[in-house]
PDB file of C-alpha atoms in Angstrom:
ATOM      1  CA  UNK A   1     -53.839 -13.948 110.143  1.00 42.00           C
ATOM      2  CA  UNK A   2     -57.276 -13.500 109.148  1.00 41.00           C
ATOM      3  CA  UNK A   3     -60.385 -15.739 110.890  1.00 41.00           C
ATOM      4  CA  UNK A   4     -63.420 -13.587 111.375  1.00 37.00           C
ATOM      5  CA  UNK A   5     -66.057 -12.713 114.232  1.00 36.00           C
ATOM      6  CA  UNK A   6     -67.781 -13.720 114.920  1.00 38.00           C
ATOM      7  CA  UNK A   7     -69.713 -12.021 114.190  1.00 37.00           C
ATOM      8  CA  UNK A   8     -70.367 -11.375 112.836  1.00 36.00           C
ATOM      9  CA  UNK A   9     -72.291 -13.967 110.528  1.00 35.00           C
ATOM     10  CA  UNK A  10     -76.908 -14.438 106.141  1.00 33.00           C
ATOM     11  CA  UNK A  11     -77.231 -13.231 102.966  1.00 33.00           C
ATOM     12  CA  UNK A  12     -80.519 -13.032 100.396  1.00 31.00           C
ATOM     13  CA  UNK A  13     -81.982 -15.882  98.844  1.00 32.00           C
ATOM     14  CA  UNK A  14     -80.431 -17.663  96.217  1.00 28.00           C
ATOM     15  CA  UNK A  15     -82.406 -18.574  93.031  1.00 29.00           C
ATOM     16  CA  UNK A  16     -81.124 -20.632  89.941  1.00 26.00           C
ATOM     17  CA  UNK A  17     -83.401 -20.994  87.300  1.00 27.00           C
ATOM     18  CA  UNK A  18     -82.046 -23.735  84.464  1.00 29.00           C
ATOM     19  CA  UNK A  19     -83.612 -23.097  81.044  1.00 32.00           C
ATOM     20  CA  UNK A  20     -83.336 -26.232  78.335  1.00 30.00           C
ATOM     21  CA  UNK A  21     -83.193 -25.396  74.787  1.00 34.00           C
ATOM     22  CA  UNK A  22     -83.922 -28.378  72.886  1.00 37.00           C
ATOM     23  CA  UNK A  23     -82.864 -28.265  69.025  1.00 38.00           C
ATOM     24  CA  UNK A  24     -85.262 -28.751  66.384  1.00 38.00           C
ATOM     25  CA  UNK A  25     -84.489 -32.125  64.749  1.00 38.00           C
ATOM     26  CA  UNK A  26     -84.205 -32.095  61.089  1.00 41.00           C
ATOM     27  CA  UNK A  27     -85.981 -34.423  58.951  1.00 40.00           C
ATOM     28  CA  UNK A  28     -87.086 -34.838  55.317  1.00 44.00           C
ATOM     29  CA  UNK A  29     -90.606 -34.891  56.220  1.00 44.00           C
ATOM     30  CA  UNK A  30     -92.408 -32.692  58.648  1.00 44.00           C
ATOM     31  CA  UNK A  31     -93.375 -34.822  61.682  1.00 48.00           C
ATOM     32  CA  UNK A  32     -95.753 -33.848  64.408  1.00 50.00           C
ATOM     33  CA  UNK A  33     -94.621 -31.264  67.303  1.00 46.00           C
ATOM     34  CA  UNK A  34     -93.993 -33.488  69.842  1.00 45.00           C
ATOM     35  CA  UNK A  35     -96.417 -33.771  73.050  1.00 44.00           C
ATOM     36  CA  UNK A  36     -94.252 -31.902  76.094  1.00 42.00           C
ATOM     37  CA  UNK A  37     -95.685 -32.303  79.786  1.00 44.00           C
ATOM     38  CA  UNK A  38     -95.446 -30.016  82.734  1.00 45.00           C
ATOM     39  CA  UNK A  39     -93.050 -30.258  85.212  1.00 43.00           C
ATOM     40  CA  UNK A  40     -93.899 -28.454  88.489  1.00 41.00           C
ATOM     41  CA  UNK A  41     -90.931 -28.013  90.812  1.00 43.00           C
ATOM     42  CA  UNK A  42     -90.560 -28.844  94.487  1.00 45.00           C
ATOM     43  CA  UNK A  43     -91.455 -25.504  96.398  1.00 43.00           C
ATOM     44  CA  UNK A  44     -88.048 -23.728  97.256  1.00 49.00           C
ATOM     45  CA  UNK A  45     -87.830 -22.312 100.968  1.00 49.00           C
ATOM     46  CA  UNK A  46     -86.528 -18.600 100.704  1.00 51.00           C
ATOM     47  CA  UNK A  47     -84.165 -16.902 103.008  1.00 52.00           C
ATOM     48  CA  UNK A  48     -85.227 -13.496 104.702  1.00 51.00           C
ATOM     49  CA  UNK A  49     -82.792 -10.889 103.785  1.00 46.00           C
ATOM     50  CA  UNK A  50     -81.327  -9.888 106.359  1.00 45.00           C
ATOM     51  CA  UNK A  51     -80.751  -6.617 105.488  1.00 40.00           C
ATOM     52  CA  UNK A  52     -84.301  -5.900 105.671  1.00 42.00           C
ATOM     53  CA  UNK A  53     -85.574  -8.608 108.451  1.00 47.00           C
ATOM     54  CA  UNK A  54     -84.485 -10.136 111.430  1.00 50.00           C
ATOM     55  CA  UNK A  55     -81.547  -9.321 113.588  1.00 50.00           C
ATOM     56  CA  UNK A  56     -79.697  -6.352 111.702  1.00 49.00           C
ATOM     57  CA  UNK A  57     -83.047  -4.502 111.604  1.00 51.00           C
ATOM     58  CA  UNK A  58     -83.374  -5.451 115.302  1.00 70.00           C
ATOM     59  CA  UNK A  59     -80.026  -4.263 116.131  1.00 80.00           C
ATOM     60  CA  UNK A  60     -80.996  -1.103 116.366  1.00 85.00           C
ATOM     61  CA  UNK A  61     -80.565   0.008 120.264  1.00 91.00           C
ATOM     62  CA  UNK A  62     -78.111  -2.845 121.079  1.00 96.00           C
ATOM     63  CA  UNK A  63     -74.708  -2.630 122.387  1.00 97.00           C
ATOM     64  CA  UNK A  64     -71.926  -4.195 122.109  1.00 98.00           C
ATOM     65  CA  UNK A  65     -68.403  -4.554 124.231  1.00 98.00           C
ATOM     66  CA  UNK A  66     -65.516  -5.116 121.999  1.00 98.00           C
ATOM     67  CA  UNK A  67     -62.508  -5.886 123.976  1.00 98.00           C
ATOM     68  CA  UNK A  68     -59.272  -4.814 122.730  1.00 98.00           C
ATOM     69  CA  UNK A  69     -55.555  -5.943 123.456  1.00 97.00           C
ATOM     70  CA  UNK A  70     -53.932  -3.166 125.487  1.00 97.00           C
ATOM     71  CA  UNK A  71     -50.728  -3.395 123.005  1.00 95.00           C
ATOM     72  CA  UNK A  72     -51.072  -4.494 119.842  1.00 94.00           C
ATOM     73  CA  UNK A  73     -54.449  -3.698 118.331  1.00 94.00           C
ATOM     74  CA  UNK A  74     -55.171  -5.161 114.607  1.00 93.00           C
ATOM     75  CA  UNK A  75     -57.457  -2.186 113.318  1.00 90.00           C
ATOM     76  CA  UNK A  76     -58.948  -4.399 110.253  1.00 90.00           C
ATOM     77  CA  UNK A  77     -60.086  -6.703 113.198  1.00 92.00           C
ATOM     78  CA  UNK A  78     -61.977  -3.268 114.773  1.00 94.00           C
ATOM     79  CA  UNK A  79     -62.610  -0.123 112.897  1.00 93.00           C
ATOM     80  CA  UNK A  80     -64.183  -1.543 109.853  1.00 93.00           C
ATOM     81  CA  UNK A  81     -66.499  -4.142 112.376  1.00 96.00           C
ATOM     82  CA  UNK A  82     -67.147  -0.767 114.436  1.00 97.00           C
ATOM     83  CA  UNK A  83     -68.120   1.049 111.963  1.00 96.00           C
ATOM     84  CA  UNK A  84     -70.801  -1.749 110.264  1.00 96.00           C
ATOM     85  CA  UNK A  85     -72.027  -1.893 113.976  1.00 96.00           C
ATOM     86  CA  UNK A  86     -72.655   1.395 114.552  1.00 96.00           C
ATOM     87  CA  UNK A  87     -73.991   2.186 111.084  1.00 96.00           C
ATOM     88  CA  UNK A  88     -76.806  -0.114 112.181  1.00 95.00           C
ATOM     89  CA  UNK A  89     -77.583   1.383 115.202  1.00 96.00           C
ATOM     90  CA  UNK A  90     -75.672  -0.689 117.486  1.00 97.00           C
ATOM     91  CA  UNK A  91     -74.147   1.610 120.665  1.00 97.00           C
ATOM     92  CA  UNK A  92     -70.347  -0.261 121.230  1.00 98.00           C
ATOM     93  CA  UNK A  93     -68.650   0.135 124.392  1.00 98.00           C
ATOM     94  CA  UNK A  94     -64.904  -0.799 124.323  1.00 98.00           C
ATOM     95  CA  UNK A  95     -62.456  -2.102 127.045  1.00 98.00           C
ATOM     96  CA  UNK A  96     -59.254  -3.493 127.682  1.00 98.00           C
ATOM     97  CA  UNK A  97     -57.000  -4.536 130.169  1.00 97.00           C
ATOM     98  CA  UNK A  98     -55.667  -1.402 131.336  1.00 97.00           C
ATOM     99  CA  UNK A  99     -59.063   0.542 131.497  1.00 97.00           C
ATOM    100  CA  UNK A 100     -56.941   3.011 129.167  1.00 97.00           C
ATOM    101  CA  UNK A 101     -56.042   2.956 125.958  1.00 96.00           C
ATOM    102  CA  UNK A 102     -55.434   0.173 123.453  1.00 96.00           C
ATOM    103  CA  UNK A 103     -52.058   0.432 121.845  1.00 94.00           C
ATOM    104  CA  UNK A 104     -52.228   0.075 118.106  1.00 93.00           C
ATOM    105  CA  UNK A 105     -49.356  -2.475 116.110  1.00 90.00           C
ATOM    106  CA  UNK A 106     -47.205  -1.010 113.752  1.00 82.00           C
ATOM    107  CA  UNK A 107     -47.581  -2.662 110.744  1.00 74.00           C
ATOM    108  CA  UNK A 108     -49.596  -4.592 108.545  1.00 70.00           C
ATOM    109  CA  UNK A 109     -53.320  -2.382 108.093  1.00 64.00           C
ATOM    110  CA  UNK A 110     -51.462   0.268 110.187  1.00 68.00           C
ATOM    111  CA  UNK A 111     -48.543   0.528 108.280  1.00 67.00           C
ATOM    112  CA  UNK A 112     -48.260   3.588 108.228  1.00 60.00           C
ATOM    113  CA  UNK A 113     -48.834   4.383 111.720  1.00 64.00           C
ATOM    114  CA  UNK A 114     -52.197   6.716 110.858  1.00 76.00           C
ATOM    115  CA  UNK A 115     -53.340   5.382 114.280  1.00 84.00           C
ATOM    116  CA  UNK A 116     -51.345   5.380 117.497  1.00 90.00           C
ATOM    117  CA  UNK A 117     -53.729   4.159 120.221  1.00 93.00           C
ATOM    118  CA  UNK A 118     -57.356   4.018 120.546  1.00 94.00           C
ATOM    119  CA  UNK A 119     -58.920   5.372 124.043  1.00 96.00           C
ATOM    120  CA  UNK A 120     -61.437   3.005 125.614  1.00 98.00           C
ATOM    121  CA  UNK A 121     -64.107   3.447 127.792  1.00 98.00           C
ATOM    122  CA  UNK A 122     -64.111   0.799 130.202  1.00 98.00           C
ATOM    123  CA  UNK A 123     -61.289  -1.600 132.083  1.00 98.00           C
ATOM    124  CA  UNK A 124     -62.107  -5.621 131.698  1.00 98.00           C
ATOM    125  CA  UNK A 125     -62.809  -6.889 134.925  1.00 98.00           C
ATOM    126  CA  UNK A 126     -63.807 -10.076 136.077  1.00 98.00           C
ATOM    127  CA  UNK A 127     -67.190  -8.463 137.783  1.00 98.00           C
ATOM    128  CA  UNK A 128     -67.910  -6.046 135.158  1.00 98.00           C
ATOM    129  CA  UNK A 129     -71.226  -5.636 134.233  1.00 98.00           C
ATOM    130  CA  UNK A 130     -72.485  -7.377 131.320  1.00 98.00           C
ATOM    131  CA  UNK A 131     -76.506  -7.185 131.489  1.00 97.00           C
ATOM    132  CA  UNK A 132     -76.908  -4.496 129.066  1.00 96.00           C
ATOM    133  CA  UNK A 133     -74.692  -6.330 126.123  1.00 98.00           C
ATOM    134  CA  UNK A 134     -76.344  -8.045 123.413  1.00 97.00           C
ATOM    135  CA  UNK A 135     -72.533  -9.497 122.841  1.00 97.00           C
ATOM    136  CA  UNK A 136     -69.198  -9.640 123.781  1.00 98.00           C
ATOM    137  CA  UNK A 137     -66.530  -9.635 121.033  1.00 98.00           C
ATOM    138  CA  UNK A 138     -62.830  -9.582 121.353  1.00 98.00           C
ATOM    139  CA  UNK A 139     -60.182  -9.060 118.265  1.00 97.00           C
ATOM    140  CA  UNK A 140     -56.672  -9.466 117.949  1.00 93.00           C
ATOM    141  CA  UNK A 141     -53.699  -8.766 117.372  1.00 91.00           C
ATOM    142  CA  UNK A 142     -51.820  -8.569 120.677  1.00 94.00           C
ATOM    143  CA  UNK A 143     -53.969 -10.992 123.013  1.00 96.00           C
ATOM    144  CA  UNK A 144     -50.879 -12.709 125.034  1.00 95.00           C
ATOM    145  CA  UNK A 145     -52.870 -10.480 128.149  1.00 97.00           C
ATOM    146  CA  UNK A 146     -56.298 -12.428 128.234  1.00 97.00           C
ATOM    147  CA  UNK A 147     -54.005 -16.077 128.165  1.00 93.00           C
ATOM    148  CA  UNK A 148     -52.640 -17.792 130.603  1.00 87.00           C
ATOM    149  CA  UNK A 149     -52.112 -16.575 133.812  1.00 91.00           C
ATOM    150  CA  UNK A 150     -52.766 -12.758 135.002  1.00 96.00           C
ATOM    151  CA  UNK A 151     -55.216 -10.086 136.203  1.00 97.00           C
ATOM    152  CA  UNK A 152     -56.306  -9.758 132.276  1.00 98.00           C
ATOM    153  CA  UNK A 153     -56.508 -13.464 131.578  1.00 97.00           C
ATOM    154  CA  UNK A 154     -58.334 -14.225 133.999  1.00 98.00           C
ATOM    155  CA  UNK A 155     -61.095 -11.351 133.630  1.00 98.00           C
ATOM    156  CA  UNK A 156     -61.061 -12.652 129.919  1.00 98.00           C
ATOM    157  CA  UNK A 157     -62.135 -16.217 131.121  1.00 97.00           C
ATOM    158  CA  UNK A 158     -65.203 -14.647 133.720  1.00 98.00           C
ATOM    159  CA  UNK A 159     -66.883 -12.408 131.173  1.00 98.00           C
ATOM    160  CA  UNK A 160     -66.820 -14.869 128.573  1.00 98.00           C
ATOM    161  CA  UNK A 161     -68.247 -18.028 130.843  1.00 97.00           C
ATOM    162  CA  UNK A 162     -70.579 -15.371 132.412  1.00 98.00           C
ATOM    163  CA  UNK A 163     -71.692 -14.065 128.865  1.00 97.00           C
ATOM    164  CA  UNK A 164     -71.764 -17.906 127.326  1.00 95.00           C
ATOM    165  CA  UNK A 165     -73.783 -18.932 130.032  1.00 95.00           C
ATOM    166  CA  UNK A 166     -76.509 -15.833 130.248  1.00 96.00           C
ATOM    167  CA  UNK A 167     -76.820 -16.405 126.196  1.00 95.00           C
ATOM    168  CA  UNK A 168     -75.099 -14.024 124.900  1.00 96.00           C
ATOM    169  CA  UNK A 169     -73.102 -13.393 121.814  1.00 95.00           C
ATOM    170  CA  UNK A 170     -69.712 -14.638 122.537  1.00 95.00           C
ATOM    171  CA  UNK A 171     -67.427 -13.973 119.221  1.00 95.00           C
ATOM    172  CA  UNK A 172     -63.263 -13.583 118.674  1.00 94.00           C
ATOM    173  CA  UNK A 173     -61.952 -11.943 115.397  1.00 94.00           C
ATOM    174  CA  UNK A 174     -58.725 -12.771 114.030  1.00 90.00           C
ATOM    175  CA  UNK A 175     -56.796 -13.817 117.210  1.00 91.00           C
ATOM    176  CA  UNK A 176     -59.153 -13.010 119.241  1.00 94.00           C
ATOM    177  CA  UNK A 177     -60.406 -16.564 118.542  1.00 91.00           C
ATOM    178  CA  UNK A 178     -57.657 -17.445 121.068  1.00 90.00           C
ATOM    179  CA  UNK A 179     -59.147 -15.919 123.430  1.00 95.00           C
ATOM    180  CA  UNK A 180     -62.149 -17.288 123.396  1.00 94.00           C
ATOM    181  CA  UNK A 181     -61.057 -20.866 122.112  1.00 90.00           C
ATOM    182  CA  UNK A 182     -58.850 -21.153 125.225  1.00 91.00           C
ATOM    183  CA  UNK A 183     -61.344 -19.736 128.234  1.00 93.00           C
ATOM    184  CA  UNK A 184     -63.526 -22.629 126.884  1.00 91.00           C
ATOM    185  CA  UNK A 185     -65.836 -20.279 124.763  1.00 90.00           C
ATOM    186  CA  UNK A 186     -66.024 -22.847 121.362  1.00 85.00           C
ATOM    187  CA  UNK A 187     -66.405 -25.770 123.887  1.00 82.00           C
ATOM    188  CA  UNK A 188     -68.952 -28.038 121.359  1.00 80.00           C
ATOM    189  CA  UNK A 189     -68.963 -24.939 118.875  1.00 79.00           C
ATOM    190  CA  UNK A 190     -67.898 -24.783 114.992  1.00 76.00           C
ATOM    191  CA  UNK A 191     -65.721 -21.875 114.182  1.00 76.00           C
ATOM    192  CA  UNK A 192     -64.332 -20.359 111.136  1.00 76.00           C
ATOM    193  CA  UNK A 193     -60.278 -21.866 110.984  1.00 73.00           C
ATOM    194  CA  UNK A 194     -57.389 -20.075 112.593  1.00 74.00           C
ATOM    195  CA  UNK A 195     -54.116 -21.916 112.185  1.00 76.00           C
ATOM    196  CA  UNK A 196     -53.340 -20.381 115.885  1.00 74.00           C
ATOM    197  CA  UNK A 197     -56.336 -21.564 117.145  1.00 73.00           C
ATOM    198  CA  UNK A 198     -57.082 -24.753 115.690  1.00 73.00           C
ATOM    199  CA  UNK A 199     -54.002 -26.893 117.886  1.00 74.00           C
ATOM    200  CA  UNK A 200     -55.929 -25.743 120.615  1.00 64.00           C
ATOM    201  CA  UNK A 201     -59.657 -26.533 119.909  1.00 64.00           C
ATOM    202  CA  UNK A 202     -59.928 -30.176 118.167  1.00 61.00           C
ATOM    203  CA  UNK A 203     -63.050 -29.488 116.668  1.00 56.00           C
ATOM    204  CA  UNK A 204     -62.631 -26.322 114.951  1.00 57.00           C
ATOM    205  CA  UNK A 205     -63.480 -26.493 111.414  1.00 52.00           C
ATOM    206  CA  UNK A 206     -63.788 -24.731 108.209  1.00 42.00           C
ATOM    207  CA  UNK A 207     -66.882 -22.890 107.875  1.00 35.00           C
TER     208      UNK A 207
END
């Protein structure tokens, strides 16, 4: 079920330092110490954290529109990616297909039905505008209204081409992979694997 977002990819540097303890060889005699010669190692490249630098500390004033099925929202795929969002400054606008509410499923990380639907703010629309979005994400679990044919679908397909092609962020979480896989969105593009996804997209591999 799981395949994250995007997203959401970077992570601090990684240093490995290898210390050799050589024995002290026994002998009947004391011998000299033996002669030992420097070894200076090949400079190692470190990785900005990016909890500190680049684009999370930039993300501050962003926003983001997270699409969400009408019927059959995965909350793992949204709250918890809402909440890291927003906790780093990033404003997220949501939508769906019926400009209302999203629908959450009964079941798996909703088990217990805490959550019956989740108001949005905005309707997907083919036109909609997308100049003030930094990205465009869309998560699963009940995407059969952004595929194949429909009023949904095909708003699905316009906002991501228009967003891939403007530069923007363009990410699917858990099945909303599908989404973007199939309105061309990973055309030439690694992805982390989906089992529902990968049929569809030859080149998807395992990140």
């Amino acid at each position: 079920k799981r395949g994250w977002f995007k997203s959401t990819a970077a992570g601090a540097g990684l240093f490995l330092v290898v210390a050799v303890a050589g024995k002290k060889r026994q002998a009947d005699t004391p011998a000299d110490p033996p002669t030992t010669a420097g070894v200076t190692p090949n400079p190692t490249a470190t990785k900005p954290n990016p909890e500190t630098t680049g684009s999370i500390r930039r993300a501050k004033g962003l926003k983001v529109l997270f699409v969400l099925p009408s019927n059959g929202l995965w909350l793992n795929d949204y709250l918890p990616v809402r909440e890291r969002l927003e906790a780093k400054g990033v404003k997220v606008v949501t939508a769906c297909g019926n400009g209302d509410k999203a629908t959450v499923y009964k079941g798996g990380d909703n088990k217990d039905a805490r959550y019956e639907s989740v108001k949005v703010d905005l309707k997907l629309t083919p036109d909609m505008e997308l100049a003030d979005y930094a990205a465009v994400v869309f998560c699963g679990a009940g995407v059969n209204e952004y595929l194949g044919i429909g009023a949904a679908s095909f708003a699905a397909g316009r906002v991501i081409t228009r967003a891939r092609d403007s530069g923007k962020v363009v990410a699917g979480i858990g099945l909303g992979e599908k989404v973007v896989a199939l309105h061309g969105g990973l055309k030439g593009k690694r992805a982390s694997y989906h089992g529902e996804v990968a049929p569809h997209v030859p080149n998807l591999a395992s990140l």
